[in-house]
XYZ file of C-alpha atoms in Angstrom:
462
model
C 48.116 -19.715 -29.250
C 45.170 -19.207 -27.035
C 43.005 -19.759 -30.282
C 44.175 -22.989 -31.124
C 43.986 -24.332 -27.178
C 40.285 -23.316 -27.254
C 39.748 -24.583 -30.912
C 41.195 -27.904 -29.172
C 38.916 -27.876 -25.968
C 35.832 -27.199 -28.213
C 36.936 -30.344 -30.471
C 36.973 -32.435 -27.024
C 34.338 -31.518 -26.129
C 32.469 -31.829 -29.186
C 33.870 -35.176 -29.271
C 32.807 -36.135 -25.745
C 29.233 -34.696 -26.338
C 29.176 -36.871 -29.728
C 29.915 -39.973 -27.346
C 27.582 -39.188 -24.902
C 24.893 -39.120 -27.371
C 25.763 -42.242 -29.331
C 25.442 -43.955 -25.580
C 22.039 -42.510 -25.070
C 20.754 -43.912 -28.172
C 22.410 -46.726 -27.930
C 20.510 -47.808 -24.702
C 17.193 -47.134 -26.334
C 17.431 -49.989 -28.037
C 17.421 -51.462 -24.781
C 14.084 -49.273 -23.588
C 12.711 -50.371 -27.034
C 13.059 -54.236 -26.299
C 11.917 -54.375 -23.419
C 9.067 -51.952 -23.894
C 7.629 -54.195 -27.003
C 8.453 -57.493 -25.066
C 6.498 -56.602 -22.194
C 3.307 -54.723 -23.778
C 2.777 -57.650 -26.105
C 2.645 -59.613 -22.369
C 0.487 -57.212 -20.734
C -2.050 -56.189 -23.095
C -1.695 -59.355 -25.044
C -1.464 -57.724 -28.236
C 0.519 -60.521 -30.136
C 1.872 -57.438 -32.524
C 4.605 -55.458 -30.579
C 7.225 -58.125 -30.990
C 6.743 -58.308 -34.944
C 7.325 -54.504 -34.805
C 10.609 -55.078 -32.675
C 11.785 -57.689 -34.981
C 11.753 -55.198 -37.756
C 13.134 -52.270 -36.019
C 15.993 -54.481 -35.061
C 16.576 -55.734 -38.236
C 16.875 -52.046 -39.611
C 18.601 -51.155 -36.993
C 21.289 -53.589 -37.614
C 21.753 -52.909 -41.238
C 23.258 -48.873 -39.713
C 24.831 -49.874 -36.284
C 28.715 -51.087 -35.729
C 28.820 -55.072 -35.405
C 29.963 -54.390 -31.979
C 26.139 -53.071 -30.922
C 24.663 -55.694 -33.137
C 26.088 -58.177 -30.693
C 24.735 -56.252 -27.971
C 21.686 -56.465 -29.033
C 21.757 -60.347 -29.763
C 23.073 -60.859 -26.471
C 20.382 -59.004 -24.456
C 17.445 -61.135 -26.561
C 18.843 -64.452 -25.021
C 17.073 -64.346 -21.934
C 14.070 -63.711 -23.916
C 13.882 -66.564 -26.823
C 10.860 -68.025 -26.189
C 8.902 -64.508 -26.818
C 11.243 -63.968 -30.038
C 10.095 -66.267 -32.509
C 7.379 -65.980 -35.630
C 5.114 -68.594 -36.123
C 4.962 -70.213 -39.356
C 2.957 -73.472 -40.638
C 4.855 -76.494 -39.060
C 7.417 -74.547 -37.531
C 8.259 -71.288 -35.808
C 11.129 -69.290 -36.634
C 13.368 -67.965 -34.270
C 13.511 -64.182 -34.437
C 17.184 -64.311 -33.075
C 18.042 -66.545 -36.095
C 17.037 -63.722 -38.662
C 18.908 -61.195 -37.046
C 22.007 -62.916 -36.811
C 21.772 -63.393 -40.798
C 21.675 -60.028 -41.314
C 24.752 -59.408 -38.841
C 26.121 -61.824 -40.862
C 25.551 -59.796 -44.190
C 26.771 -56.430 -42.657
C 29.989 -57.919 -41.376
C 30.794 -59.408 -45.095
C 30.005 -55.882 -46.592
C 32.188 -54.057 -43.642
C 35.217 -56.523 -43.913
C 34.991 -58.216 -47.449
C 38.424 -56.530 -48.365
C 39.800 -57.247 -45.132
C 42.448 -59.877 -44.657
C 41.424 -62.939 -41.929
C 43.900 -65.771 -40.996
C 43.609 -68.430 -43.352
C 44.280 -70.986 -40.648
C 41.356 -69.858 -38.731
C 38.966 -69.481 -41.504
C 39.844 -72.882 -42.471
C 39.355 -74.204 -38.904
C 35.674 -72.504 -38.861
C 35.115 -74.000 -42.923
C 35.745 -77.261 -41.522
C 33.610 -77.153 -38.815
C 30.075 -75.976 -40.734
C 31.355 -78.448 -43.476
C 31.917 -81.452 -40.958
C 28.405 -80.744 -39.722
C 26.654 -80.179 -43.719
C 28.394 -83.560 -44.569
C 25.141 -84.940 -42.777
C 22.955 -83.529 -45.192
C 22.332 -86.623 -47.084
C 20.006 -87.668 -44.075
C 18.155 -84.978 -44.019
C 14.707 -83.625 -44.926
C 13.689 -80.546 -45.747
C 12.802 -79.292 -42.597
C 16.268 -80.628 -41.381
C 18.427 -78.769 -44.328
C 16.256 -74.958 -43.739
C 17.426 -75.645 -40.372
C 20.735 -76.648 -41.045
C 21.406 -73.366 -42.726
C 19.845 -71.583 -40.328
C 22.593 -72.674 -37.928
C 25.647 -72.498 -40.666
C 24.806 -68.670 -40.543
C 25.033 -68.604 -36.795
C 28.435 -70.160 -36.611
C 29.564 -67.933 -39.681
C 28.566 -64.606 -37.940
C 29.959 -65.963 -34.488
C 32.855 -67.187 -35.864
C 33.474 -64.141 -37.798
C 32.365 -61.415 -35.819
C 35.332 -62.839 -32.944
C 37.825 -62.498 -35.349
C 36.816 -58.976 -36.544
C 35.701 -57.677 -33.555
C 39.303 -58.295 -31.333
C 40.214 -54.364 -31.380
C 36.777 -52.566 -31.326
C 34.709 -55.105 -28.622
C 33.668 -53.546 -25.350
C 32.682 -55.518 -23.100
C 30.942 -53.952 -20.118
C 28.217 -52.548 -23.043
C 27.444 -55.817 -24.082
C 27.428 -56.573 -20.190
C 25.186 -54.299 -19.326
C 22.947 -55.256 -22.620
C 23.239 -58.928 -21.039
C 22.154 -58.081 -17.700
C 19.117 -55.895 -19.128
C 18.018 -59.034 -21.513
C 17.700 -60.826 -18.350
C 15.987 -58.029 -16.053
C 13.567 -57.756 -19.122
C 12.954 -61.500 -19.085
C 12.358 -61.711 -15.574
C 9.813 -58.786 -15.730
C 8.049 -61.064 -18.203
C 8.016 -64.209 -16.428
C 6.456 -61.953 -13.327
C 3.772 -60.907 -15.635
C 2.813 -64.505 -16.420
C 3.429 -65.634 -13.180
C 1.014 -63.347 -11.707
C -1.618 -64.001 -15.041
C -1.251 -67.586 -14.385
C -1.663 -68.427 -10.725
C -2.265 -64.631 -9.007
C 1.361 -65.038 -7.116
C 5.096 -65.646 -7.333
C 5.064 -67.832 -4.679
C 3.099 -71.249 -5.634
C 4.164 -73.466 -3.005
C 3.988 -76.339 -5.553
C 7.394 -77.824 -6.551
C 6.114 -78.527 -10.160
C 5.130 -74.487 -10.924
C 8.471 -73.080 -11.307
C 9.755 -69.685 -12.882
C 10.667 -69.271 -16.474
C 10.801 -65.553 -16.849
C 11.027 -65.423 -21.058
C 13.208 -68.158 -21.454
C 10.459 -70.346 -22.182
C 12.332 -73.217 -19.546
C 13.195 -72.553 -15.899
C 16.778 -75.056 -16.536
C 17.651 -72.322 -19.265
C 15.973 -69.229 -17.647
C 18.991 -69.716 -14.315
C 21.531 -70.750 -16.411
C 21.117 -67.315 -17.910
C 20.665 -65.868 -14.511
C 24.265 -67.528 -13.309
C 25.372 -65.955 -15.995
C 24.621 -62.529 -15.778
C 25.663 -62.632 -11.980
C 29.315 -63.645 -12.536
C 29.639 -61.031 -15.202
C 27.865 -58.662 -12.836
C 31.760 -58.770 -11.387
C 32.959 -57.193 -14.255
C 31.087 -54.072 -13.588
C 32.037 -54.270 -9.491
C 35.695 -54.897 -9.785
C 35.695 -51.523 -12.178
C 33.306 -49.665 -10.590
C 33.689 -45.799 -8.776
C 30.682 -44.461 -8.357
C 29.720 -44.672 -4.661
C 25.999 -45.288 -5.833
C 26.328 -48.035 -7.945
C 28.678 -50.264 -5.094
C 25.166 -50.603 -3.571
C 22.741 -50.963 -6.622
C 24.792 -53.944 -8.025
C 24.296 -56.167 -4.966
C 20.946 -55.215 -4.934
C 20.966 -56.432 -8.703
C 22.854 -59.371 -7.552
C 19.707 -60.522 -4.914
C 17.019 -59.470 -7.015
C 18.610 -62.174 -9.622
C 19.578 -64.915 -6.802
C 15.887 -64.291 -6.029
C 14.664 -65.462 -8.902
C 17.102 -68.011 -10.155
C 16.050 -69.886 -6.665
C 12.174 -69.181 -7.846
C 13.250 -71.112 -10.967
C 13.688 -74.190 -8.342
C 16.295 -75.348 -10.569
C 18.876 -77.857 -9.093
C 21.755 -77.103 -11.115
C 21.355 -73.580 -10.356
C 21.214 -74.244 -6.549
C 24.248 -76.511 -7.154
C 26.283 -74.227 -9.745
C 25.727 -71.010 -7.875
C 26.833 -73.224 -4.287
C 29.870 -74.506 -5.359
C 31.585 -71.274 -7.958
C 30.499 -68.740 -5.072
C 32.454 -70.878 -2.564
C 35.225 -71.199 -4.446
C 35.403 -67.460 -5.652
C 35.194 -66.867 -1.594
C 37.882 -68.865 -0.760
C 40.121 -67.216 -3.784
C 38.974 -63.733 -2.068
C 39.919 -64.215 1.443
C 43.184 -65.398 0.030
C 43.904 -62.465 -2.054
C 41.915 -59.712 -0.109
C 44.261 -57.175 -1.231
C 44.083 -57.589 -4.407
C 39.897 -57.798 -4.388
C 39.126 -55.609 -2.524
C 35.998 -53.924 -4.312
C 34.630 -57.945 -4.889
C 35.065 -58.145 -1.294
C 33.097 -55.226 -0.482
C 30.774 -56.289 -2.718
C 29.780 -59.636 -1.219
C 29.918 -58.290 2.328
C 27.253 -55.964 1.150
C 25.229 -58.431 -0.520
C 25.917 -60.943 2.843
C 24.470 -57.781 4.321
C 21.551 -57.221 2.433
C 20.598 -60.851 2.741
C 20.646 -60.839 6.501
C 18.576 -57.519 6.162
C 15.636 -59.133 4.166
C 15.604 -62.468 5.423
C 14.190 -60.578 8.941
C 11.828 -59.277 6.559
C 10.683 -61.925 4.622
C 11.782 -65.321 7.259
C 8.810 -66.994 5.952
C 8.517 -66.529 2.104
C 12.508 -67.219 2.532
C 11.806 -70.369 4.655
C 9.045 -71.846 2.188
C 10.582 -71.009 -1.363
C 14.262 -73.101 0.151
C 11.669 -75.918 1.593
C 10.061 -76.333 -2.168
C 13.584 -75.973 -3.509
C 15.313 -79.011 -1.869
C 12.423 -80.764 -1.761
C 13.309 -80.924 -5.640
C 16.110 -83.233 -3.900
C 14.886 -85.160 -1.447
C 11.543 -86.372 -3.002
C 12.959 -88.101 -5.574
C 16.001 -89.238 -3.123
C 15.412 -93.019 -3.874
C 14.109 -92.393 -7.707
C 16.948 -91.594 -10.137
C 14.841 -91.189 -13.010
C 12.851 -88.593 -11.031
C 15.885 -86.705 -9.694
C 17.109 -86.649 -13.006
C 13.451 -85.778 -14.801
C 14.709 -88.610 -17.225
C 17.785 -87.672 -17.967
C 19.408 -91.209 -17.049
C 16.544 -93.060 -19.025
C 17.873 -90.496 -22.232
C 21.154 -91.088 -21.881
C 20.722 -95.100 -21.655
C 18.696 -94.829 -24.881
C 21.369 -92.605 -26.979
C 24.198 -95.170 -25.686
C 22.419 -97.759 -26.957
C 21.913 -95.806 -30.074
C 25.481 -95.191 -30.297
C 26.855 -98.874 -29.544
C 23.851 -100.353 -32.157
C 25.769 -98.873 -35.493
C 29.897 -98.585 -35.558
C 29.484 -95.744 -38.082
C 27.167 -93.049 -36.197
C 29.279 -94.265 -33.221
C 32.291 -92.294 -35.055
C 30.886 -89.780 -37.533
C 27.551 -89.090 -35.352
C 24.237 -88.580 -36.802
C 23.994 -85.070 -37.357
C 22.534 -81.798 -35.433
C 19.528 -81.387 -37.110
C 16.585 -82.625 -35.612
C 18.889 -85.863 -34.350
C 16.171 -86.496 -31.551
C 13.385 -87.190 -34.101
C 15.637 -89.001 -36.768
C 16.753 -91.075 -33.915
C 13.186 -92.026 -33.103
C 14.215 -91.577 -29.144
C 11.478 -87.921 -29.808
C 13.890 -86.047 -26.712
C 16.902 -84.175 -26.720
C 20.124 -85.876 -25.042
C 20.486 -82.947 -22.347
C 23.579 -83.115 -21.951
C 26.695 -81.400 -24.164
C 29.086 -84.326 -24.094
C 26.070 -87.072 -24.949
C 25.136 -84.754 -27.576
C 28.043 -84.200 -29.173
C 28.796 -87.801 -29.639
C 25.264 -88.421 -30.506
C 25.673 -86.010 -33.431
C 28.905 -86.121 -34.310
C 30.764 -89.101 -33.329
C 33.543 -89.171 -32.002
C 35.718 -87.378 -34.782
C 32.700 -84.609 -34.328
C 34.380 -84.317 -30.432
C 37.546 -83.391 -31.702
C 36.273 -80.979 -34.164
C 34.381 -79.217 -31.512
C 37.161 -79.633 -28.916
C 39.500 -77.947 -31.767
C 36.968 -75.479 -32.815
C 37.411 -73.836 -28.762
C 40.645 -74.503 -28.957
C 41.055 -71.968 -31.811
C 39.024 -69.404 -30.360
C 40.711 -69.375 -27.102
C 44.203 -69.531 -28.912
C 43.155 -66.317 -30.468
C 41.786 -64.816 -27.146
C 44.855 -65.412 -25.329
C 47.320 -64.166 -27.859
C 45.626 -61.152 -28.404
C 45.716 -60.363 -24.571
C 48.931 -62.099 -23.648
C 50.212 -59.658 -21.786
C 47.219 -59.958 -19.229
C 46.610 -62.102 -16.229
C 43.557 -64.446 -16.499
C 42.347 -64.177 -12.946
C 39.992 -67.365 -11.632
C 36.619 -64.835 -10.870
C 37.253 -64.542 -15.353
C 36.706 -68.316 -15.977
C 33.000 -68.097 -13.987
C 30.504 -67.805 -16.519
C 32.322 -69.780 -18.649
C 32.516 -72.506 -15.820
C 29.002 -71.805 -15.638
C 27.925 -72.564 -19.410
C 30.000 -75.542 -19.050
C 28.243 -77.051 -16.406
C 25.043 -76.089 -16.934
C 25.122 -77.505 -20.317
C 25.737 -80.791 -19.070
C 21.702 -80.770 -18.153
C 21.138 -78.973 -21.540
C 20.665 -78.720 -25.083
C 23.476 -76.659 -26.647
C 24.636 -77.940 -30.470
C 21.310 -77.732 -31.924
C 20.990 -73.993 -30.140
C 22.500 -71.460 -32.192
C 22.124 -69.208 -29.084
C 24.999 -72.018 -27.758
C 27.543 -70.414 -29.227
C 26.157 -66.730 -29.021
C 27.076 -67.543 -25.297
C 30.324 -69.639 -25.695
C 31.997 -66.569 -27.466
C 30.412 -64.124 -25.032
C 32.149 -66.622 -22.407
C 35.892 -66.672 -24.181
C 35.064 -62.494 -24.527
C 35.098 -62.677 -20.510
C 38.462 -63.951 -20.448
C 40.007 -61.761 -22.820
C 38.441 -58.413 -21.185
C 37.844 -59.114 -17.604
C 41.707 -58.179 -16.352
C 42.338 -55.712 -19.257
C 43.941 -52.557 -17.934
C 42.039 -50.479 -21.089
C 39.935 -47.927 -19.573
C 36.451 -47.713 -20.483
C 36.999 -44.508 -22.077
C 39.156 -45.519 -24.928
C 36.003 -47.762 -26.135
C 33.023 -45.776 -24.996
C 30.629 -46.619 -26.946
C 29.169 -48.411 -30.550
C 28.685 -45.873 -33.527
């Protein structure tokens, strides 16, 4: 009898060191990134991020799906470094990877069975958009496959991933991306102009996003989903790193001097306050959490009154220089929408069926992106292309929700997808396959954030 209890407590452990391990090595993918991201910035070697993108594209080929969208995640932040240049166009390093994730998830489910009512939903979608093909060049259709592959492997990999998906890895592979990016952007900050601080309103931080409107969208981002980690969190330590984390990303989301982040991160942190105070029993550790961070604040602004006072000056002056100038406020983005209205109300056809994604700011002869997801849409796909989108998020969230039905959606859930929704309204998103990396990332939120699954159940991706 005492045999077989020791036989079992060597299997559990065995099992437990197994885990342990898998989590170590999973991480170093995370060490590797950023180590090849930000030696190819530092030395300027120009060869460190080729090497990455074909480590990661073995790597994919022998890790779970779940990890593989780790990984994805976490290079987000960083898309402007990820890319290979070709003649006439560069391609995005992301892309490539998600084609392979694509491949592995049709070799590790092609047997499997998958709702034909969802498939056909996701079909219809990629074939609403390829039924633009006939205006196309060549240049338009690469591209146009390039993002049919990204909507396969997102669409997919939700449906196949409802049982295995952990969500405070990919988290924590999120938050990473974005630490890593921000180390970048402080490298070329400091190569550029010797200093973070600038004190010119038109030098503004980017970290590896490539553009400072994208670089704090990601940054709103990873600070809602920090309160994932805090509302599970028991380790006395880490109550005090994450707000920490949470200033050191405020920080540079505000160096960013980015309206909409000023704006977004203003009005959802209000609101999530006011939800607090109301249900303080309930939030407890999210209470603690902003006290500390309150704290913190209070702490360094004693410390650093004057860089404080001069980055917020710069920062609204982004509002009231351009008080009486719309066009300026906007950086355009009234003078672009005007023009793709026009387009629009000019031909009763592309007014209902769109023009298509591909390269729809060059076909259209306006040369800019709409920047905004609603204009866009419509510009691209008409108004029957709104309702195909509208239905294609109605489908994913119908399959969120009945897989966790039995769980409360609570508000501080809805945040980063709040977040992506707004933000994009300033923003390219249909034309970015990275769009809908984040969308489903979003609609994972929802489904995880008030699960009652411990951690331990899901440790880790094989």
């Amino acid at each position: 009898m005492s045999f077989e209890i020791r036989e079992d407590q060597l299997s559990y452990t065995s099992k437990k060191t197994s885990q342990y391990l898998r989590q170590r090595l999973g991480y170093l993918d995370l060490y590797i990134i950023g180590f090849c991201i930000l030696s190819d910035k530092l030395f300027n070697i120009n060869l460190l991020v080729y090497c990455l993108s074909i480590y990661l594209a073995f790597r994919i080929l022998f890790i779970s799906p779940d990890h593989t969208f780790a990984i994805l995640i976490s290079l987000i932040p960083n898309l402007a470094v990820m890319f290979i240049p070709i003649p006439s166009m560069s391609v995005p390093i992301l892309n490539v990877l998600m084609g392979i994730a694509l491949f592995k998830i049709f070799i590790l489910n092609f047997k499997k069975p998958i709702n034909k009512n969802y498939l056909f939903i996701i079909v219809f979608f990629v074939a609403y958009e390829w039924s633009h093909i006939f205006d196309y060049d060549i240049k338009s259709i690469i591209l146009l496959f390039s993002w049919s592959i990204a909507i396969l492997y997102v669409s997919l990999y939700f449906f196949y991933s409802l049982k295995s998906y952990n969500h405070k890895i990919v988290i924590i592979y999120s938050i990473t991306g974005v630490f890593i990016s921000i180390c970048y952007g402080i490298l070329d900050f400091f190569e550029s102009y010797g200093t973070l601080m600038s004190n010119n309103a038109t030098i503004r931080f980017k970290g590896g996003a490539g553009d400072p409107n994208y670089f704090s969208m990601y940054v709103m981002i990873s600070l809602f989903l920090l309160l994932y980690l805090v509302n599970r969190e028991t380790n006395k330590l880490l109550k005090f790193l994450y707000p920490l984390i949470f200033i050191f990303f405020v920080a540079f989301g505000v160096l960013s001097l980015s309206r909409m982040f000023l704006l977004v991160i203003s009005l959802l942190l209000t609101l999530l306050l006011i939800k607090i105070i109301f249900r303080l029993k309930k939030n407890k550790k999210i209470m603690f959490f902003i006290m500390t961070v309150i704290g913190f604040l209070v702490l360094f602004s004693i410390f650093f009154i004057s860089e404080f006072t001069s980055i917020l000056n710069l920062l609204l002056s982004r509002f009231t220089d351009f008080i009486d100038d719309p066009s300026a406020l906007t950086s355009n983005r009234n003078v672009l929408a005007e023009q793709y209205i026009q387009l629009l109300m000019s031909d009763t056809k592309d007014m209902i069926f769109g023009i298509g994604i591909q390269d729809y700011h060059l076909r259209s002869g306006i040369q800019l992106e709409a920047h905004n997801i609603i204009l866009e849409i419509l510009v691209v796909w008409g108004l029957v292309g709104f309702l195909v989108f509208i239905m294609l998020i109605a489908t994913l969230l119908k399959y969120s929700f009945a897989y966790r039905k039995n769980f409360k959606r609570d508000f501080i859930s809805w945040l980063p997808i709040i977040c992506i929704g707004i933000s994009y309204l300033s923003l390219n998103a249909m034309s970015n396959e990275s769009f809908f990396l984040l969308l489903l990332f979003a609609i994972k939120n929802l489904m995880e954030f008030d699960s009652l699954e411990t951690d331990s159940m899901k440790t880790e991706y094989g």
